[in-house]
PDB file of C-alpha atoms in Angstrom:
ATOM      1  CA  ILE A1170      48.157  60.766  20.171  1.00 92.00           C
ATOM      2  CA  GLN A1171      51.095  58.385  20.072  1.00 95.00           C
ATOM      3  CA  MET A1172      50.657  54.687  20.781  1.00 97.00           C
ATOM      4  CA  THR A1173      53.647  52.712  22.031  1.00 98.00           C
ATOM      5  CA  GLN A1174      53.612  48.859  22.299  1.00 98.00           C
ATOM      6  CA  SER A1175      55.941  46.722  24.276  1.00 98.00           C
ATOM      7  CA  PRO A1176      57.801  44.548  23.838  1.00 97.00           C
ATOM      8  CA  SER A1177      58.600  44.916  20.130  1.00 98.00           C
ATOM      9  CA  THR A1178      59.235  41.180  19.852  1.00 97.00           C
ATOM     10  CA  LEU A1179      58.210  38.463  22.228  1.00 97.00           C
ATOM     11  CA  SER A1180      59.548  34.848  22.168  1.00 97.00           C
ATOM     12  CA  ALA A1181      57.222  32.318  23.609  1.00 96.00           C
ATOM     13  CA  SER A1182      56.293  28.663  23.487  1.00 96.00           C
ATOM     14  CA  VAL A1183      53.049  26.891  22.767  1.00 96.00           C
ATOM     15  CA  GLY A1184      50.890  26.918  25.927  1.00 97.00           C
ATOM     16  CA  ASP A1185      52.518  30.045  27.319  1.00 97.00           C
ATOM     17  CA  ARG A1186      50.462  32.973  28.709  1.00 97.00           C
ATOM     18  CA  VAL A1187      51.399  35.988  26.763  1.00 97.00           C
ATOM     19  CA  THR A1188      50.779  39.688  27.494  1.00 98.00           C
ATOM     20  CA  ILE A1189      51.360  42.626  25.136  1.00 98.00           C
ATOM     21  CA  THR A1190      51.212  46.226  26.448  1.00 98.00           C
ATOM     22  CA  CYS A1191      50.000  49.336  24.603  1.00 98.00           C
ATOM     23  CA  ARG A1192      50.449  52.902  26.078  1.00 98.00           C
ATOM     24  CA  ALA A1193      48.694  56.042  24.766  1.00 97.00           C
ATOM     25  CA  SER A1194      50.355  59.421  25.064  1.00 96.00           C
ATOM     26  CA  GLN A1195      47.075  60.745  26.497  1.00 95.00           C
ATOM     27  CA  SER A1196      43.862  59.354  27.774  1.00 95.00           C
ATOM     28  CA  ILE A1197      41.670  57.552  25.151  1.00 95.00           C
ATOM     29  CA  SER A1198      39.099  56.171  27.604  1.00 95.00           C
ATOM     30  CA  THR A1199      38.479  52.633  26.167  1.00 96.00           C
ATOM     31  CA  TRP A1200      38.620  53.544  22.523  1.00 96.00           C
ATOM     32  CA  LEU A1201      41.205  50.956  21.593  1.00 97.00           C
ATOM     33  CA  ALA A1202      41.239  47.963  19.197  1.00 98.00           C
ATOM     34  CA  TRP A1203      43.648  45.130  18.705  1.00 98.00           C
ATOM     35  CA  TYR A1204      44.570  43.430  15.389  1.00 98.00           C
ATOM     36  CA  GLN A1205      46.522  40.242  14.377  1.00 98.00           C
ATOM     37  CA  GLN A1206      48.553  40.275  11.218  1.00 98.00           C
ATOM     38  CA  LYS A1207      50.309  37.308   9.675  1.00 98.00           C
ATOM     39  CA  PRO A1208      52.967  37.828   6.860  1.00 96.00           C
ATOM     40  CA  GLY A1209      51.564  38.727   3.552  1.00 96.00           C
ATOM     41  CA  LYS A1210      47.992  38.912   4.897  1.00 98.00           C
ATOM     42  CA  ALA A1211      45.690  41.801   5.883  1.00 98.00           C
ATOM     43  CA  PRO A1212      45.135  42.536   9.636  1.00 98.00           C
ATOM     44  CA  LYS A1213      42.472  40.633  11.448  1.00 98.00           C
ATOM     45  CA  PHE A1214      40.147  42.642  13.880  1.00 98.00           C
ATOM     46  CA  LEU A1215      40.344  40.905  17.406  1.00 98.00           C
ATOM     47  CA  ILE A1216      39.159  43.262  20.033  1.00 98.00           C
ATOM     48  CA  PHE A1217      37.294  46.603  20.206  1.00 97.00           C
ATOM     49  CA  LYS A1218      36.536  49.092  22.965  1.00 97.00           C
ATOM     50  CA  ALA A1219      39.613  47.739  24.826  1.00 98.00           C
ATOM     51  CA  SER A1220      38.041  44.494  26.067  1.00 98.00           C
ATOM     52  CA  SER A1221      35.258  43.446  23.642  1.00 98.00           C
ATOM     53  CA  LEU A1222      36.057  40.271  21.760  1.00 98.00           C
ATOM     54  CA  VAL A1223      35.036  40.289  18.084  1.00 97.00           C
ATOM     55  CA  SER A1224      32.632  37.455  17.225  1.00 96.00           C
ATOM     56  CA  GLY A1225      34.485  34.305  16.168  1.00 97.00           C
ATOM     57  CA  VAL A1226      37.809  35.208  17.907  1.00 98.00           C
ATOM     58  CA  PRO A1227      38.893  32.475  20.297  1.00 98.00           C
ATOM     59  CA  SER A1228      38.255  33.133  23.943  1.00 98.00           C
ATOM     60  CA  ARG A1229      41.969  32.688  24.825  1.00 98.00           C
ATOM     61  CA  PHE A1230      42.338  36.338  23.604  1.00 98.00           C
ATOM     62  CA  SER A1231      41.380  39.122  26.020  1.00 98.00           C
ATOM     63  CA  GLY A1232      41.922  42.788  26.320  1.00 98.00           C
ATOM     64  CA  SER A1233      41.859  45.135  29.344  1.00 98.00           C
ATOM     65  CA  GLY A1234      42.717  48.679  30.325  1.00 98.00           C
ATOM     66  CA  SER A1235      41.409  52.275  30.089  1.00 98.00           C
ATOM     67  CA  GLY A1236      42.831  55.646  29.972  1.00 97.00           C
ATOM     68  CA  THR A1237      46.487  55.296  28.786  1.00 97.00           C
ATOM     69  CA  GLU A1238      47.393  51.752  29.662  1.00 98.00           C
ATOM     70  CA  PHE A1239      46.090  48.607  27.808  1.00 98.00           C
ATOM     71  CA  SER A1240      46.954  45.061  27.402  1.00 98.00           C
ATOM     72  CA  LEU A1241      46.284  42.089  25.051  1.00 98.00           C
ATOM     73  CA  THR A1242      46.618  38.672  26.718  1.00 98.00           C
ATOM     74  CA  ILE A1243      46.657  35.235  25.081  1.00 98.00           C
ATOM     75  CA  SER A1244      45.927  32.776  27.901  1.00 97.00           C
ATOM     76  CA  SER A1245      47.535  29.763  26.165  1.00 97.00           C
ATOM     77  CA  LEU A1246      49.452  30.462  23.045  1.00 97.00           C
ATOM     78  CA  GLN A1247      48.560  28.171  20.106  1.00 96.00           C
ATOM     79  CA  PRO A1248      50.559  27.625  16.845  1.00 95.00           C
ATOM     80  CA  ASP A1249      48.155  29.778  14.906  1.00 96.00           C
ATOM     81  CA  ASP A1250      48.826  32.742  17.184  1.00 97.00           C
ATOM     82  CA  PHE A1251      52.357  33.387  16.046  1.00 94.00           C
ATOM     83  CA  ALA A1252      51.956  36.757  14.301  1.00 97.00           C
ATOM     84  CA  THR A1253      52.308  40.470  14.708  1.00 98.00           C
ATOM     85  CA  TYR A1254      49.863  42.320  16.903  1.00 98.00           C
ATOM     86  CA  TYR A1255      48.901  45.924  16.666  1.00 98.00           C
ATOM     87  CA  CYS A1256      46.899  48.285  18.962  1.00 98.00           C
ATOM     88  CA  GLN A1257      44.900  51.159  17.523  1.00 98.00           C
ATOM     89  CA  GLN A1258      43.273  54.075  19.147  1.00 97.00           C
ATOM     90  CA  TYR A1259      40.190  55.653  17.824  1.00 95.00           C
ATOM     91  CA  SER A1260      39.526  58.527  20.108  1.00 92.00           C
ATOM     92  CA  SER A1261      37.932  61.489  18.455  1.00 81.00           C
ATOM     93  CA  SER A1262      40.657  63.954  19.574  1.00 72.00           C
ATOM     94  CA  SER A1263      43.200  62.358  17.189  1.00 78.00           C
ATOM     95  CA  PRO A1264      41.854  59.226  15.732  1.00 82.00           C
ATOM     96  CA  TRP A1265      43.061  55.909  14.181  1.00 91.00           C
ATOM     97  CA  THR A1266      46.775  55.875  15.270  1.00 95.00           C
ATOM     98  CA  PHE A1267      48.361  52.416  15.382  1.00 97.00           C
ATOM     99  CA  GLY A1268      51.034  51.155  17.724  1.00 98.00           C
ATOM    100  CA  GLN A1269      54.340  50.026  16.016  1.00 98.00           C
ATOM    101  CA  GLY A1270      53.502  46.375  16.480  1.00 98.00           C
ATOM    102  CA  THR A1271      54.613  43.373  18.594  1.00 98.00           C
ATOM    103  CA  LYS A1272      55.867  40.283  16.890  1.00 98.00           C
ATOM    104  CA  VAL A1273      55.114  37.051  18.683  1.00 98.00           C
ATOM    105  CA  GLU A1274      57.644  34.443  17.634  1.00 96.00           C
ATOM    106  CA  ILE A1275      58.390  30.815  18.422  1.00 89.00           C
ATOM    107  CA  LYS A1276      60.932  30.404  21.331  1.00 88.00           C
TER     108      LYS A1276
ATOM    109  CA  GLU B 787      29.804  37.267   3.392  1.00 95.00           C
ATOM    110  CA  MET B 788      31.421  40.721   3.466  1.00 96.00           C
ATOM    111  CA  HIS B 789      34.201  41.260   0.922  1.00 97.00           C
ATOM    112  CA  LEU B 790      36.552  44.086  -0.112  1.00 98.00           C
ATOM    113  CA  LEU B 791      38.714  43.979  -3.177  1.00 97.00           C
ATOM    114  CA  GLU B 792      41.285  46.606  -4.111  1.00 96.00           C
ATOM    115  CA  SER B 793      42.703  47.372  -7.545  1.00 96.00           C
ATOM    116  CA  GLY B 794      44.834  49.929  -9.173  1.00 96.00           C
ATOM    117  CA  GLY B 795      48.261  49.577  -7.616  1.00 93.00           C
ATOM    118  CA  GLY B 796      51.545  49.248  -9.630  1.00 97.00           C
ATOM    119  CA  LEU B 797      54.780  50.987 -10.353  1.00 98.00           C
ATOM    120  CA  ILE B 798      54.505  54.748 -10.440  1.00 98.00           C
ATOM    121  CA  GLN B 799      57.214  57.348 -11.113  1.00 98.00           C
ATOM    122  CA  PRO B 800      57.890  59.973  -8.484  1.00 98.00           C
ATOM    123  CA  GLY B 801      55.545  62.927  -8.853  1.00 98.00           C
ATOM    124  CA  GLY B 802      53.100  60.788 -10.704  1.00 98.00           C
ATOM    125  CA  SER B 803      49.469  59.801  -9.813  1.00 98.00           C
ATOM    126  CA  VAL B 804      47.403  56.686  -9.484  1.00 98.00           C
ATOM    127  CA  ARG B 805      43.864  55.863  -8.486  1.00 98.00           C
ATOM    128  CA  LEU B 806      43.088  52.940  -6.204  1.00 98.00           C
ATOM    129  CA  SER B 807      39.636  51.409  -6.109  1.00 98.00           C
ATOM    130  CA  CYS B 808      37.912  49.153  -3.505  1.00 98.00           C
ATOM    131  CA  ALA B 809      34.884  47.241  -4.471  1.00 98.00           C
ATOM    132  CA  VAL B 810      32.787  45.934  -1.705  1.00 98.00           C
ATOM    133  CA  SER B 811      29.990  43.367  -1.367  1.00 97.00           C
ATOM    134  CA  GLY B 812      28.010  41.615   1.371  1.00 97.00           C
ATOM    135  CA  PHE B 813      26.812  44.663   3.329  1.00 96.00           C
ATOM    136  CA  THR B 814      24.844  47.929   2.872  1.00 96.00           C
ATOM    137  CA  PHE B 815      27.805  50.063   1.689  1.00 96.00           C
ATOM    138  CA  GLY B 816      26.204  53.485   2.250  1.00 95.00           C
ATOM    139  CA  ASP B 817      25.710  52.774   6.005  1.00 95.00           C
ATOM    140  CA  TYR B 818      29.418  52.428   6.785  1.00 96.00           C
ATOM    141  CA  ALA B 819      32.432  54.757   6.857  1.00 96.00           C
ATOM    142  CA  MET B 820      35.360  53.332   4.992  1.00 97.00           C
ATOM    143  CA  THR B 821      39.110  53.763   5.188  1.00 97.00           C
ATOM    144  CA  TRP B 822      42.517  53.275   3.545  1.00 98.00           C
ATOM    145  CA  VAL B 823      45.483  51.965   5.593  1.00 98.00           C
ATOM    146  CA  ARG B 824      48.906  51.464   4.239  1.00 98.00           C
ATOM    147  CA  GLN B 825      51.954  49.438   5.218  1.00 98.00           C
ATOM    148  CA  ALA B 826      55.422  50.138   3.945  1.00 98.00           C
ATOM    149  CA  PRO B 827      57.651  47.139   3.396  1.00 97.00           C
ATOM    150  CA  GLY B 828      58.672  45.667   6.626  1.00 96.00           C
ATOM    151  CA  LYS B 829      56.951  48.472   8.541  1.00 97.00           C
ATOM    152  CA  GLY B 830      53.841  48.919  10.636  1.00 97.00           C
ATOM    153  CA  LEU B 831      50.248  50.044   9.777  1.00 98.00           C
ATOM    154  CA  GLU B 832      49.584  53.653   8.968  1.00 97.00           C
ATOM    155  CA  TRP B 833      46.123  55.056   8.603  1.00 96.00           C
ATOM    156  CA  VAL B 834      45.686  57.177   5.430  1.00 97.00           C
ATOM    157  CA  SER B 835      42.226  58.393   4.946  1.00 97.00           C
ATOM    158  CA  VAL B 836      38.584  57.949   6.073  1.00 96.00           C
ATOM    159  CA  ILE B 837      35.301  58.761   4.368  1.00 96.00           C
ATOM    160  CA  SER B 838      31.904  58.708   6.070  1.00 95.00           C
ATOM    161  CA  GLY B 839      28.987  56.637   4.735  1.00 95.00           C
ATOM    162  CA  THR B 840      27.467  59.609   2.856  1.00 95.00           C
ATOM    163  CA  GLY B 841      30.920  61.133   1.876  1.00 95.00           C
ATOM    164  CA  ALA B 842      30.085  64.260   3.875  1.00 94.00           C
ATOM    165  CA  TYR B 843      33.033  63.792   6.237  1.00 94.00           C
ATOM    166  CA  ILE B 844      36.521  63.100   5.093  1.00 95.00           C
ATOM    167  CA  TYR B 845      39.749  62.891   7.137  1.00 95.00           C
ATOM    168  CA  TYR B 846      43.380  62.554   5.956  1.00 96.00           C
ATOM    169  CA  ALA B 847      46.685  61.745   7.720  1.00 95.00           C
ATOM    170  CA  ASP B 848      49.004  64.682   7.783  1.00 95.00           C
ATOM    171  CA  SER B 849      51.483  62.655   5.589  1.00 96.00           C
ATOM    172  CA  VAL B 850      49.097  62.711   2.675  1.00 97.00           C
ATOM    173  CA  LYS B 851      46.910  65.800   3.159  1.00 97.00           C
ATOM    174  CA  GLY B 852      46.871  67.901   0.064  1.00 97.00           C
ATOM    175  CA  ARG B 853      48.056  65.120  -2.146  1.00 98.00           C
ATOM    176  CA  PHE B 854      45.520  62.287  -1.726  1.00 98.00           C
ATOM    177  CA  ILE B 855      41.791  62.468  -2.338  1.00 98.00           C
ATOM    178  CA  ILE B 856      39.331  59.874  -1.007  1.00 98.00           C
ATOM    179  CA  SER B 857      35.830  59.523  -2.581  1.00 98.00           C
ATOM    180  CA  ARG B 858      33.048  57.028  -2.919  1.00 98.00           C
ATOM    181  CA  GLU B 859      30.199  56.041  -5.253  1.00 98.00           C
ATOM    182  CA  ASN B 860      27.574  54.372  -3.107  1.00 96.00           C
ATOM    183  CA  SER B 861      25.551  53.373  -6.191  1.00 97.00           C
ATOM    184  CA  ARG B 862      28.533  51.257  -7.386  1.00 97.00           C
ATOM    185  CA  ASN B 863      29.562  49.932  -3.990  1.00 97.00           C
ATOM    186  CA  THR B 864      32.973  51.338  -4.583  1.00 98.00           C
ATOM    187  CA  PHE B 865      35.366  53.849  -3.000  1.00 97.00           C
ATOM    188  CA  PHE B 866      38.559  55.288  -4.260  1.00 98.00           C
ATOM    189  CA  LEU B 867      41.841  56.844  -3.264  1.00 98.00           C
ATOM    190  CA  GLN B 868      43.354  59.347  -5.825  1.00 98.00           C
ATOM    191  CA  MET B 869      47.062  59.582  -5.050  1.00 98.00           C
ATOM    192  CA  ASN B 870      48.896  62.561  -6.557  1.00 98.00           C
ATOM    193  CA  SER B 871      52.426  63.923  -6.230  1.00 98.00           C
ATOM    194  CA  LEU B 872      53.643  60.575  -5.231  1.00 98.00           C
ATOM    195  CA  ARG B 873      56.883  60.176  -3.272  1.00 98.00           C
ATOM    196  CA  ALA B 874      59.219  57.256  -2.609  1.00 98.00           C
ATOM    197  CA  ASP B 875      57.917  57.125   0.963  1.00 97.00           C
ATOM    198  CA  ASP B 876      54.380  56.427  -0.326  1.00 98.00           C
ATOM    199  CA  THR B 877      55.609  53.010  -1.430  1.00 98.00           C
ATOM    200  CA  ALA B 878      53.448  50.551   0.514  1.00 98.00           C
ATOM    201  CA  VAL B 879      50.718  47.945   0.492  1.00 98.00           C
ATOM    202  CA  TYR B 880      47.385  49.823   0.553  1.00 98.00           C
ATOM    203  CA  TYR B 881      44.525  48.142   2.236  1.00 98.00           C
ATOM    204  CA  CYS B 882      40.879  49.285   2.104  1.00 98.00           C
ATOM    205  CA  ALA B 883      38.896  48.527   5.201  1.00 98.00           C
ATOM    206  CA  LYS B 884      35.315  48.875   6.616  1.00 97.00           C
ATOM    207  CA  PHE B 885      34.425  50.405   9.942  1.00 97.00           C
ATOM    208  CA  ALA B 886      32.967  47.955  12.381  1.00 96.00           C
ATOM    209  CA  PHE B 887      29.834  49.840  13.339  1.00 94.00           C
ATOM    210  CA  SER B 888      27.382  52.033  11.376  1.00 93.00           C
ATOM    211  CA  VAL B 889      26.845  55.456  12.779  1.00 91.00           C
ATOM    212  CA  ARG B 890      24.502  58.181  11.585  1.00 87.00           C
ATOM    213  CA  ASP B 891      26.962  60.998  11.861  1.00 88.00           C
ATOM    214  CA  LEU B 892      30.644  60.073  11.822  1.00 87.00           C
ATOM    215  CA  ARG B 893      31.824  63.470  12.930  1.00 85.00           C
ATOM    216  CA  GLN B 894      29.655  63.197  16.159  1.00 85.00           C
ATOM    217  CA  TYR B 895      29.884  59.457  16.711  1.00 89.00           C
ATOM    218  CA  LEU B 896      33.417  58.860  15.396  1.00 87.00           C
ATOM    219  CA  GLU B 897      34.383  56.667  18.437  1.00 88.00           C
ATOM    220  CA  GLU B 898      31.261  54.581  18.248  1.00 89.00           C
ATOM    221  CA  ALA B 899      32.159  53.658  14.698  1.00 90.00           C
ATOM    222  CA  GLY B 900      34.831  51.401  16.244  1.00 92.00           C
ATOM    223  CA  GLY B 901      37.826  49.883  14.541  1.00 95.00           C
ATOM    224  CA  PHE B 902      38.179  48.273  11.148  1.00 97.00           C
ATOM    225  CA  ASP B 903      36.569  44.861  10.986  1.00 97.00           C
ATOM    226  CA  ILE B 904      36.763  43.818   7.311  1.00 98.00           C
ATOM    227  CA  TRP B 905      39.850  44.339   5.111  1.00 98.00           C
ATOM    228  CA  GLY B 906      40.770  43.834   1.593  1.00 98.00           C
ATOM    229  CA  GLN B 907      43.762  41.714   0.538  1.00 97.00           C
ATOM    230  CA  GLY B 908      45.878  44.882  -0.300  1.00 98.00           C
ATOM    231  CA  THR B 909      47.282  46.326  -3.361  1.00 98.00           C
ATOM    232  CA  MET B 910      51.013  47.280  -3.737  1.00 98.00           C
ATOM    233  CA  VAL B 911      51.970  50.787  -4.858  1.00 98.00           C
ATOM    234  CA  THR B 912      55.639  51.307  -5.583  1.00 98.00           C
ATOM    235  CA  VAL B 913      57.034  54.786  -6.286  1.00 98.00           C
ATOM    236  CA  SER B 914      60.216  54.590  -8.116  1.00 97.00           C
ATOM    237  CA  SER B 915      62.041  55.905 -11.233  1.00 96.00           C
TER     238      SER B 915
END
């Protein structure tokens, strides 16, 4: 299963609403996770099962979608949110593939 | 607090071998599947290998199948990645990580194990002559 994220890079300002899209090459139901990674750091687990927020993750992060189309939305971008975001599918048919990443940079 | 710590990286010649270790603390190690994920310089994340809580089920990415071996010692709260026949394209930061949810049978409940919730800081493996 191939995972394709768009855009590859996103320029935004603090306070903006930001949406990242992730498409699967075949249906994965809601078996999708999102991660945030900052330079030189390990990824941070944000969302699982497409829309379930990990404990401790700010509520400005939300996930949606099912089947082959998914999105991660940040409702009001904060300075700490400038990072690279990855989606990951974990469908049993061909598990644990990551998207190529979306870099959210300061406009 | 849950914690993972990798060790064993370094500079390895092409064709050589190295064993990575990941020592864990703060949770019941044997209840969770564990994984290795790598990231080549300037590139994205690539899943490498997974081992179930008991070690009964093991999975490899096609890119490492036949060259890498994952294992675990639950009595020592540690798991490993033996990397053989190393190539330049194996150069990457290697992260160990824990599955988010404990499942009785990873083969049957793979999806319910979820994503990877706790990660180590990573260890760099450079394959070069």
